[in-house]
Amino acid sequence: MARTKVGRERVARKPGRKGASEVGVDAYRLLRQAIIAGRFVPNERLVEANLSKVLDAGRTAVRAALVRLDQEGLVTREHNRGARVRLVSDDEALQIEEVRAALERLLARQAAAKASSSDIRELRQVIVEMRKCFANGDAIGYSELNPRFHQLIWTAAKNPTAGRLVGTLKSQSLRFQYQTMLRPGRTERSLREHELIFSAIVAHDPEAADGAMRDHLEEVLENLRWAIGNKGRPPQWLPD
Amino acid sequence: MARTKVGRERVARKPGRKGASEVGVDAYRLLRQAIIAGRFVPNERLVEANLSKVLDAGRTAVRAALVRLDQEGLVTREHNRGARVRLVSDDEALQIEEVRAALERLLARQAAAKASSSDIRELRQVIVEMRKCFANGDAIGYSELNPRFHQLIWTAAKNPTAGRLVGTLKSQSLRFQYQTMLRPGRTERSLREHELIFSAIVAHDPEAADGAMRDHLEEVLENLRWAIGNKGRPPQWLPD
DNA sequence: ATCCTCAATAATGTCGACAATCCGGGCTGT
DNA sequence: ACAGCCCGGATTGTCGACATTATTGAGGAT
């Protein structure tokens, strides 16, 4: 009865707090976003007490988040030595990208087989916007459309297993992605490749979708190799 | 010095305990093995207190293990509702198998490109043993050789990223695997397919390895579909 | 009889405390 | 001067305690 625990004020950790969201999952998402956004230097130590304050969550929640992120490959944990943000080497980035390519091919194939008309409508929408960005020379707008296009394919494929996997892979190699669109003329080719994938899906032709996605990601991989080769030099536009 | 804490007996939780191993990782491995081995009914509730006693680990360790296994897809956790062993539906099993096929194709390709002579030696060893098992009609021996063959390919491919992924996928769908070898004549075909993969790797022909692995896993997938179609009926040999 | 309410129970989520461990810096002995 | 040792600070790992939440079952009102 009315055991309104007065003993320990469960006073909100901080005044403004979304009531509906849980603490643990929040800590996980926040930390994940922070890592993906590159707000930590690679190999930086993640001290639980600090994160606890910064994320405004108990150490327990931080701990759970670190365990998840470890399993996810975004941080490494050594016994009694804490957690660090994981540094993915160049070789690893290539491996990850290869795996991602294999999965995206599968997803493109399945998307072509199973895409609903609403899936196709949304894809078309993105393609239209991409064309606009290209016409306006808006390279960064284009870059932001890119992941949306791929995500739509994942949902169209209706294969959540593969979708989750590709998502985590992408988050691991995201740091390398910013270099991929700097090459002159890359945007135009990319647009054409995306259009090919799209039309294959519209035509419900799995074979063609697979091939188009293969070509596209082969191109991306080639770019990545090039970017890694040019490492150390500051990334810069080569004005055409 | 010699702060040999007597206050709280850290006496081994149970008499026989490997000193070098840590508790947490042990709990994880044990629970994982138990789930994979099918020692739980699908959808069975995993009560932390019970596991704590059974696994002989603190509740904290159990908790961490559950978080990991959740991320790995072997259990599901609902907030304030605990964890259950995850039941993978038939559809999901098919999806998983499709993803696995895509990854194994990649691995076969890379194995053909990069296999060292010692890798090849070990693979040959397994093939020889497989032939023996087939000749003796030892179907279960053959079944146990199967995963070893594939694992050797993963190591030969030298792509730990893909290897880990395939490993977790396999653990998720392991429950469905026992049905795959029951079909009459399956063993012989399987052996031939494995031999084809092997010779492609020996010849360092990535394209052929990819194709052979594709054919092999297409066959496996077909078997899985058949097995799922025949569900409910008790699995039984059809004597030829 | 059926549905609603509400307490008892069981399990999870979270926190604080403390031990175990690692790391860096100073001290000592040769 | 230099190597090795040892200690103190900092950080992680683990445990127990307790609040919170879902669930179950009994009892009462309609």
XYZ file of C-alpha atoms (C1' of nucleotides) in Angstrom:
540
model
C 0.000 0.000 0.000
C 1.243 3.333 -0.974
C 4.771 2.191 -0.414
C 5.842 5.319 -2.167
C 9.480 4.763 -1.577
C 10.695 7.949 -0.082
C 13.960 6.390 0.906
C 15.709 6.949 -2.383
C 14.653 9.765 -4.573
C 14.313 8.379 -8.025
C 14.591 11.973 -9.047
C 15.196 12.218 -12.770
C 18.882 12.187 -13.521
C 18.450 15.341 -15.399
C 15.428 17.582 -15.467
C 14.378 17.047 -19.040
C 14.002 13.418 -19.847
C 11.779 11.653 -22.294
C 9.568 9.566 -20.137
C 8.734 6.842 -22.586
C 12.241 5.840 -23.607
C 14.278 3.426 -21.594
C 17.667 4.314 -20.285
C 19.614 1.302 -21.448
C 18.606 1.363 -25.056
C 19.139 5.082 -25.109
C 22.685 4.758 -23.878
C 23.309 2.176 -26.559
C 21.890 4.299 -29.338
C 23.619 7.441 -28.228
C 26.989 5.815 -27.898
C 26.551 4.026 -31.180
C 25.670 7.228 -32.976
C 28.595 9.002 -31.383
C 31.013 6.341 -32.552
C 29.574 6.175 -36.045
C 29.601 9.926 -36.331
C 33.286 9.747 -35.591
C 33.161 11.759 -32.398
C 35.936 9.607 -30.961
C 39.426 9.246 -32.251
C 40.128 5.679 -33.283
C 41.472 3.561 -30.489
C 40.293 6.064 -27.920
C 39.629 4.628 -24.526
C 36.016 4.491 -23.458
C 35.984 4.915 -19.708
C 32.771 3.741 -18.197
C 32.549 6.470 -15.606
C 32.981 9.185 -18.195
C 30.391 7.724 -20.508
C 28.093 7.356 -17.562
C 28.221 11.090 -17.018
C 28.192 12.095 -20.659
C 25.356 9.792 -21.669
C 23.546 10.443 -18.434
C 23.022 6.777 -17.706
C 24.049 4.381 -15.000
C 27.243 2.450 -15.323
C 25.210 -0.714 -15.756
C 23.572 0.618 -18.860
C 26.886 1.822 -20.231
C 28.321 -1.594 -19.624
C 25.515 -3.309 -21.468
C 25.899 -0.899 -24.331
C 29.601 -1.661 -24.528
C 28.921 -5.369 -24.611
C 26.497 -4.921 -27.473
C 28.838 -2.676 -29.390
C 31.611 -5.166 -28.871
C 29.522 -7.932 -30.361
C 28.640 -5.560 -33.132
C 32.278 -4.920 -33.876
C 32.327 -1.215 -33.118
C 34.404 -1.431 -29.956
C 36.893 -3.909 -28.577
C 37.020 -4.958 -24.975
C 39.944 -6.496 -23.175
C 39.490 -8.114 -19.835
C 40.246 -5.739 -16.986
C 41.459 -3.252 -19.503
C 38.299 -1.586 -20.641
C 36.880 -0.754 -24.010
C 38.214 1.222 -26.939
C 36.581 2.266 -30.139
C 37.639 -0.263 -32.650
C 40.039 0.788 -35.318
C 39.270 -0.991 -38.546
C 42.352 -1.385 -40.629
C 42.435 -0.781 -44.346
C 42.484 -4.499 -45.044
C 39.514 -5.018 -42.804
C 37.645 -2.214 -44.503
C 38.150 -3.938 -47.809
C 37.001 -7.259 -46.392
C 33.932 -5.639 -44.946
C 33.145 -3.981 -48.216
C 33.504 -7.267 -50.063
C 31.099 -8.934 -47.694
C 28.711 -6.045 -47.990
C 28.856 -6.360 -51.751
C 27.927 -10.028 -51.604
C 24.975 -9.306 -49.352
C 23.750 -6.345 -51.339
C 23.765 -8.431 -54.460
C 21.533 -10.931 -52.754
C 19.265 -8.164 -51.549
C 19.044 -6.594 -54.975
C 18.098 -9.932 -56.416
C 15.400 -10.496 -53.849
C 14.179 -6.940 -54.177
C 13.724 -7.447 -57.881
C 11.767 -10.601 -57.159
C 9.551 -9.282 -54.392
C 9.345 -5.507 -54.617
C 5.857 -4.167 -54.143
C 4.564 -1.251 -56.138
C 4.933 1.065 -53.167
C 8.558 0.002 -52.759
C 9.114 0.867 -56.381
C 7.389 4.195 -55.966
C 9.711 5.181 -53.144
C 12.746 4.054 -55.054
C 11.683 6.118 -58.027
C 11.293 9.083 -55.734
C 14.882 8.765 -54.575
C 16.154 8.378 -58.098
C 14.360 11.548 -59.116
C 15.914 13.454 -56.246
C 19.309 12.052 -57.133
C 18.955 13.372 -60.652
C 18.069 16.750 -59.239
C 21.099 16.812 -56.974
C 23.331 15.815 -59.828
C 21.874 18.490 -62.079
C 22.502 21.099 -59.399
C 26.004 19.847 -58.715
C 24.938 19.116 -55.141
C 27.416 16.377 -54.320
C 26.706 16.215 -50.627
C 22.983 16.032 -51.150
C 23.625 13.143 -53.470
C 25.783 11.443 -50.872
C 22.963 11.607 -48.377
C 20.532 10.094 -50.824
C 22.804 7.160 -51.437
C 22.192 5.283 -48.180
C 18.477 5.888 -48.484
C 18.440 4.206 -51.846
C 20.169 1.149 -50.489
C 17.999 0.989 -47.428
C 14.916 1.029 -49.589
C 16.290 -1.947 -51.430
C 16.756 -3.779 -48.164
C 13.169 -3.238 -47.158
C 11.965 -4.135 -50.619
C 13.853 -7.418 -50.405
C 11.902 -8.309 -47.248
C 14.864 -10.130 -45.801
C 15.411 -8.621 -42.380
C 18.228 -11.022 -41.597
C 20.347 -9.811 -44.452
C 19.230 -6.256 -43.849
C 20.450 -6.219 -40.255
C 23.764 -7.688 -41.266
C 24.367 -5.154 -43.981
C 23.435 -2.402 -41.566
C 26.025 -3.377 -39.004
C 28.645 -3.853 -41.677
C 27.968 -0.435 -43.040
C 28.310 1.116 -39.613
C 31.700 -0.501 -39.191
C 33.163 0.805 -42.406
C 31.430 4.138 -42.377
C 34.569 6.026 -41.587
C 35.971 5.139 -44.981
C 32.956 6.200 -46.903
C 33.532 9.890 -47.018
C 36.427 9.447 -49.369
C 34.484 7.571 -51.960
C 32.668 10.375 -53.672
C 35.519 12.826 -54.029
C 36.713 11.546 -57.334
C 35.784 13.704 -60.291
C 33.071 12.214 -62.458
C 32.209 9.694 -59.794
C 28.800 11.150 -59.176
C 27.670 10.790 -62.754
C 28.745 7.184 -63.016
C 27.169 6.443 -59.673
C 23.907 7.904 -60.839
C 23.888 5.805 -63.969
C 24.634 2.682 -61.949
C 21.801 3.416 -59.582
C 19.472 3.936 -62.475
C 20.428 0.560 -63.862
C 19.718 -1.131 -60.563
C 16.422 0.651 -60.316
C 15.238 -0.332 -63.756
C 16.182 -3.938 -63.133
C 14.054 -3.928 -59.999
C 11.192 -2.257 -61.814
C 11.404 -4.935 -64.477
C 11.360 -7.614 -61.739
C 14.471 -9.103 -63.262
C 16.529 -10.601 -60.421
C 19.388 -11.597 -62.656
C 19.800 -8.099 -64.023
C 19.491 -6.552 -60.563
C 22.207 -8.836 -59.271
C 24.472 -7.921 -62.128
C 23.821 -4.216 -61.871
C 24.482 -4.225 -58.160
C 27.630 -6.247 -58.726
C 28.911 -3.701 -61.212
C 27.997 -0.843 -58.933
C 29.744 -2.231 -55.888
C 32.699 -3.377 -57.916
C 33.050 0.254 -58.841
C 32.720 1.342 -55.231
C 35.305 -1.200 -54.182
C 37.651 0.069 -56.834
C 37.181 3.578 -55.507
C 37.885 2.412 -52.000
C 41.097 0.749 -53.080
C 42.079 3.934 -54.814
C 41.255 6.010 -51.735
C 43.272 3.722 -49.515
C 46.138 3.875 -51.927
C 46.112 7.655 -51.762
C 46.175 7.667 -48.008
C 48.045 10.296 -46.082
C 47.578 12.901 -48.730
C 44.750 15.205 -47.776
C 41.598 14.375 -49.666
C 40.874 17.102 -52.121
C 38.925 17.752 -55.222
C 40.768 17.699 -58.450
C 39.045 20.490 -60.308
C 38.241 19.249 -63.784
C 50.581 -6.471 0.714
C 49.240 -9.879 1.190
C 45.853 -8.350 1.377
C 44.577 -11.859 1.101
C 41.030 -10.893 1.609
C 39.611 -13.329 4.039
C 36.483 -11.331 4.489
C 34.601 -12.900 1.630
C 35.621 -16.299 0.577
C 36.243 -16.091 -3.112
C 36.290 -19.834 -2.702
C 35.751 -21.439 -6.062
C 32.062 -21.533 -6.737
C 32.412 -25.161 -7.404
C 35.329 -27.343 -6.457
C 36.635 -28.094 -9.911
C 37.186 -24.914 -11.849
C 39.683 -24.025 -14.485
C 41.720 -21.284 -12.930
C 42.744 -19.454 -16.054
C 39.327 -18.949 -17.575
C 37.164 -15.987 -16.705
C 33.695 -16.372 -15.399
C 31.845 -14.113 -17.766
C 33.106 -15.557 -20.988
C 32.505 -19.010 -19.596
C 28.898 -18.255 -18.883
C 28.526 -16.958 -22.392
C 30.102 -19.988 -23.995
C 28.237 -22.457 -21.869
C 24.889 -20.874 -22.469
C 25.615 -20.531 -26.150
C 26.565 -24.162 -26.455
C 23.495 -25.199 -24.527
C 21.234 -23.271 -26.837
C 22.931 -24.468 -29.993
C 22.860 -28.027 -28.769
C 19.133 -27.622 -28.419
C 18.968 -28.194 -24.704
C 16.156 -25.667 -24.435
C 12.702 -25.831 -25.840
C 12.231 -23.098 -28.421
C 10.726 -20.021 -26.857
C 11.638 -21.279 -23.424
C 12.058 -18.589 -20.838
C 15.573 -17.994 -19.642
C 15.297 -16.882 -16.043
C 18.418 -15.165 -14.878
C 18.360 -16.619 -11.403
C 18.067 -20.161 -12.743
C 20.866 -19.722 -15.232
C 22.942 -18.198 -12.498
C 22.700 -21.417 -10.529
C 22.953 -23.767 -13.468
C 25.902 -22.040 -15.091
C 27.466 -21.348 -11.749
C 28.017 -17.669 -12.458
C 26.837 -14.432 -11.011
C 23.720 -12.817 -12.299
C 25.827 -10.048 -13.799
C 27.681 -12.477 -15.983
C 24.467 -14.155 -17.027
C 23.059 -10.797 -17.921
C 26.043 -9.925 -20.080
C 25.821 -13.289 -21.770
C 22.170 -12.703 -22.547
C 22.926 -9.325 -24.049
C 25.558 -10.844 -26.287
C 23.330 -13.691 -27.338
C 20.569 -11.241 -28.075
C 22.822 -9.261 -30.363
C 23.877 -12.547 -31.894
C 20.293 -13.475 -32.589
C 20.106 -16.570 -30.437
C 17.801 -15.136 -27.801
C 15.273 -12.353 -27.705
C 14.886 -9.948 -24.858
C 11.869 -7.831 -24.062
C 12.094 -5.013 -21.631
C 11.016 -6.042 -18.165
C 9.985 -9.350 -19.591
C 13.180 -11.312 -19.642
C 14.838 -13.412 -22.284
C 13.707 -16.412 -24.274
C 15.576 -18.636 -26.645
C 14.756 -17.348 -30.037
C 12.563 -19.429 -32.244
C 13.605 -19.073 -35.847
C 10.680 -19.582 -38.116
C 10.858 -21.570 -41.300
C 10.940 -18.441 -43.394
C 13.743 -17.051 -41.340
C 15.677 -20.257 -41.657
C 15.430 -19.979 -45.407
C 16.535 -16.357 -45.314
C 19.477 -17.237 -43.139
C 20.454 -20.026 -45.437
C 20.291 -17.735 -48.432
C 22.553 -15.235 -46.739
C 24.891 -17.968 -45.719
C 25.033 -19.153 -49.293
C 26.001 -15.708 -50.521
C 28.769 -15.464 -47.965
C 30.088 -18.939 -48.556
C 30.324 -18.236 -52.238
C 32.471 -15.231 -51.471
C 34.599 -17.285 -49.131
C 35.033 -20.055 -51.646
C 36.124 -17.539 -54.201
C 38.654 -15.979 -51.879
C 39.840 -19.361 -50.711
C 40.567 -20.326 -54.287
C 42.520 -17.132 -54.697
C 44.511 -17.248 -51.495
C 44.667 -20.819 -50.219
C 48.100 -21.827 -49.022
C 49.471 -25.272 -49.626
C 48.854 -26.248 -46.022
C 45.238 -25.156 -46.319
C 44.914 -27.375 -49.351
C 46.541 -30.263 -47.559
C 44.028 -30.094 -44.751
C 41.139 -29.833 -47.148
C 42.373 -32.894 -49.017
C 42.560 -34.715 -45.728
C 38.908 -34.021 -45.040
C 37.887 -35.061 -48.531
C 39.688 -38.355 -48.089
C 37.911 -38.993 -44.830
C 34.624 -38.096 -46.434
C 35.187 -40.685 -49.124
C 35.916 -43.243 -46.453
C 32.738 -42.449 -44.560
C 30.732 -42.676 -47.727
C 32.274 -45.992 -48.662
C 31.420 -47.365 -45.218
C 27.911 -45.987 -45.332
C 28.731 -43.908 -42.251
C 26.255 -41.081 -42.738
C 26.703 -39.505 -39.332
C 30.479 -39.500 -39.659
C 30.031 -37.745 -42.952
C 27.726 -35.194 -41.377
C 30.350 -34.338 -38.814
C 32.985 -33.875 -41.483
C 30.804 -31.429 -43.333
C 31.226 -28.431 -41.036
C 34.942 -29.055 -40.809
C 35.242 -28.806 -44.550
C 33.472 -25.487 -44.607
C 35.429 -24.123 -41.699
C 38.653 -24.954 -43.452
C 37.466 -22.936 -46.403
C 36.779 -19.985 -44.126
C 40.285 -20.063 -42.746
C 41.755 -20.537 -46.193
C 39.911 -17.453 -47.401
C 41.649 -15.396 -44.711
C 38.622 -13.180 -44.298
C 37.807 -13.236 -40.598
C 34.978 -10.757 -41.029
C 33.056 -13.027 -43.324
C 34.070 -16.038 -41.289
C 32.590 -14.697 -38.087
C 29.383 -13.782 -39.825
C 28.938 -17.191 -41.361
C 29.642 -18.746 -38.008
C 26.895 -16.891 -36.226
C 24.486 -17.535 -39.052
C 25.201 -21.201 -38.908
C 24.570 -21.264 -35.179
C 21.185 -19.665 -35.707
C 19.961 -22.155 -38.236
C 21.615 -25.172 -36.755
C 18.372 -26.644 -35.570
C 17.257 -27.190 -39.121
C 20.391 -28.874 -40.247
C 19.756 -32.326 -38.966
C 17.024 -32.863 -41.504
C 19.188 -32.141 -44.471
C 21.056 -35.368 -44.840
C 18.196 -37.774 -44.447
C 17.263 -37.895 -48.072
C 18.367 -41.040 -49.890
C 21.246 -40.488 -52.264
C 21.963 -37.107 -50.697
C 25.314 -38.195 -49.331
C 26.694 -39.227 -52.668
C 25.695 -36.001 -54.384
C 27.046 -34.010 -51.495
C 30.371 -35.775 -51.754
C 30.625 -35.035 -55.455
C 29.802 -31.393 -54.854
C 32.449 -31.116 -52.194
C 34.972 -32.700 -54.490
C 34.176 -30.137 -57.143
C 34.674 -27.276 -54.723
C 37.909 -28.791 -53.551
C 39.363 -29.197 -57.007
C 38.429 -25.630 -57.920
C 40.336 -24.406 -54.884
C 43.293 -26.606 -55.694
C 43.319 -25.185 -59.207
C 43.197 -21.667 -57.735
C 40.221 -20.923 -59.921
C 37.987 -18.460 -58.059
C 35.300 -18.445 -60.690
C 34.947 -22.213 -60.615
C 34.987 -22.271 -56.821
C 32.229 -19.710 -56.715
C 30.150 -21.700 -59.152
C 30.729 -25.006 -57.418
C 29.810 -23.543 -54.056
C 26.749 -21.963 -55.586
C 25.598 -25.283 -56.984
C 26.295 -27.014 -53.701
C 24.371 -24.568 -51.573
C 21.580 -24.342 -54.075
C 21.233 -28.043 -53.561
C 21.293 -27.644 -49.796
C 18.668 -24.928 -49.989
C 16.499 -27.154 -52.115
C 16.812 -29.852 -49.488
C 15.885 -27.429 -46.775
C 12.786 -26.350 -48.641
C 11.864 -29.976 -49.075
C 12.432 -30.682 -45.393
C 10.303 -27.719 -44.375
C 7.609 -28.817 -46.770
C 7.535 -32.240 -45.148
C 7.180 -30.780 -41.711
C 5.073 -32.423 -39.092
C 5.665 -35.858 -40.461
C 8.333 -37.626 -38.452
C 11.632 -37.558 -40.283
C 12.392 -40.992 -41.532
C 14.474 -42.740 -44.079
C 12.788 -43.851 -47.197
C 14.550 -47.130 -47.824
C 15.484 -47.316 -51.465
C -21.573 -16.559 -14.320
C -18.565 -12.882 -15.987
C -15.784 -9.149 -15.658
C -13.172 -5.956 -13.042
C -10.068 -4.737 -9.241
C -6.392 -5.446 -6.563
C -3.006 -7.572 -3.705
C 0.698 -11.334 -3.649
C 4.419 -13.190 -6.224
C 8.163 -13.619 -9.214
C 11.336 -11.755 -12.186
C 13.898 -7.921 -14.132
C 16.377 -3.330 -14.008
C 19.356 -0.304 -11.572
C 22.328 1.428 -8.200
C 26.051 1.689 -4.803
C 29.934 -0.551 -2.624
C 33.956 -2.962 -2.715
C 37.489 -6.144 -4.379
C 40.701 -7.232 -8.229
C 43.534 -5.560 -11.557
C 46.387 -2.608 -14.373
C 49.497 1.298 -15.085
C 52.746 4.843 -14.072
C 56.091 6.912 -11.047
C 59.154 6.996 -7.412
C 62.357 4.425 -4.458
C 66.082 1.291 -3.359
C 69.969 -1.602 -3.913
C 73.823 -2.652 -6.481
C 73.240 5.104 -13.809
C 70.197 1.397 -14.242
C 67.335 -2.380 -13.342
C 63.925 -4.151 -10.540
C 60.451 -3.564 -6.977
C 56.776 -1.667 -4.880
C 53.133 1.412 -4.027
C 49.196 4.647 -5.069
C 45.800 6.172 -8.254
C 42.579 4.961 -11.589
C 39.384 1.698 -13.744
C 37.118 -2.459 -14.348
C 34.548 -6.627 -12.541
C 31.342 -8.601 -9.332
C 28.074 -8.902 -5.823
C 24.099 -7.863 -2.951
C 20.183 -4.891 -2.101
C 16.154 -2.857 -3.531
C 12.759 -0.528 -6.506
C 9.922 -1.455 -10.626
C 7.295 -3.999 -13.495
C 4.555 -7.910 -15.374
C 1.671 -11.799 -14.063
C -1.248 -14.581 -11.614
C -5.019 -15.673 -8.855
C -8.587 -14.644 -5.530
C -12.427 -12.048 -4.291
C -16.245 -8.923 -4.948
C -19.655 -6.202 -7.665
C -23.027 -6.315 -11.274
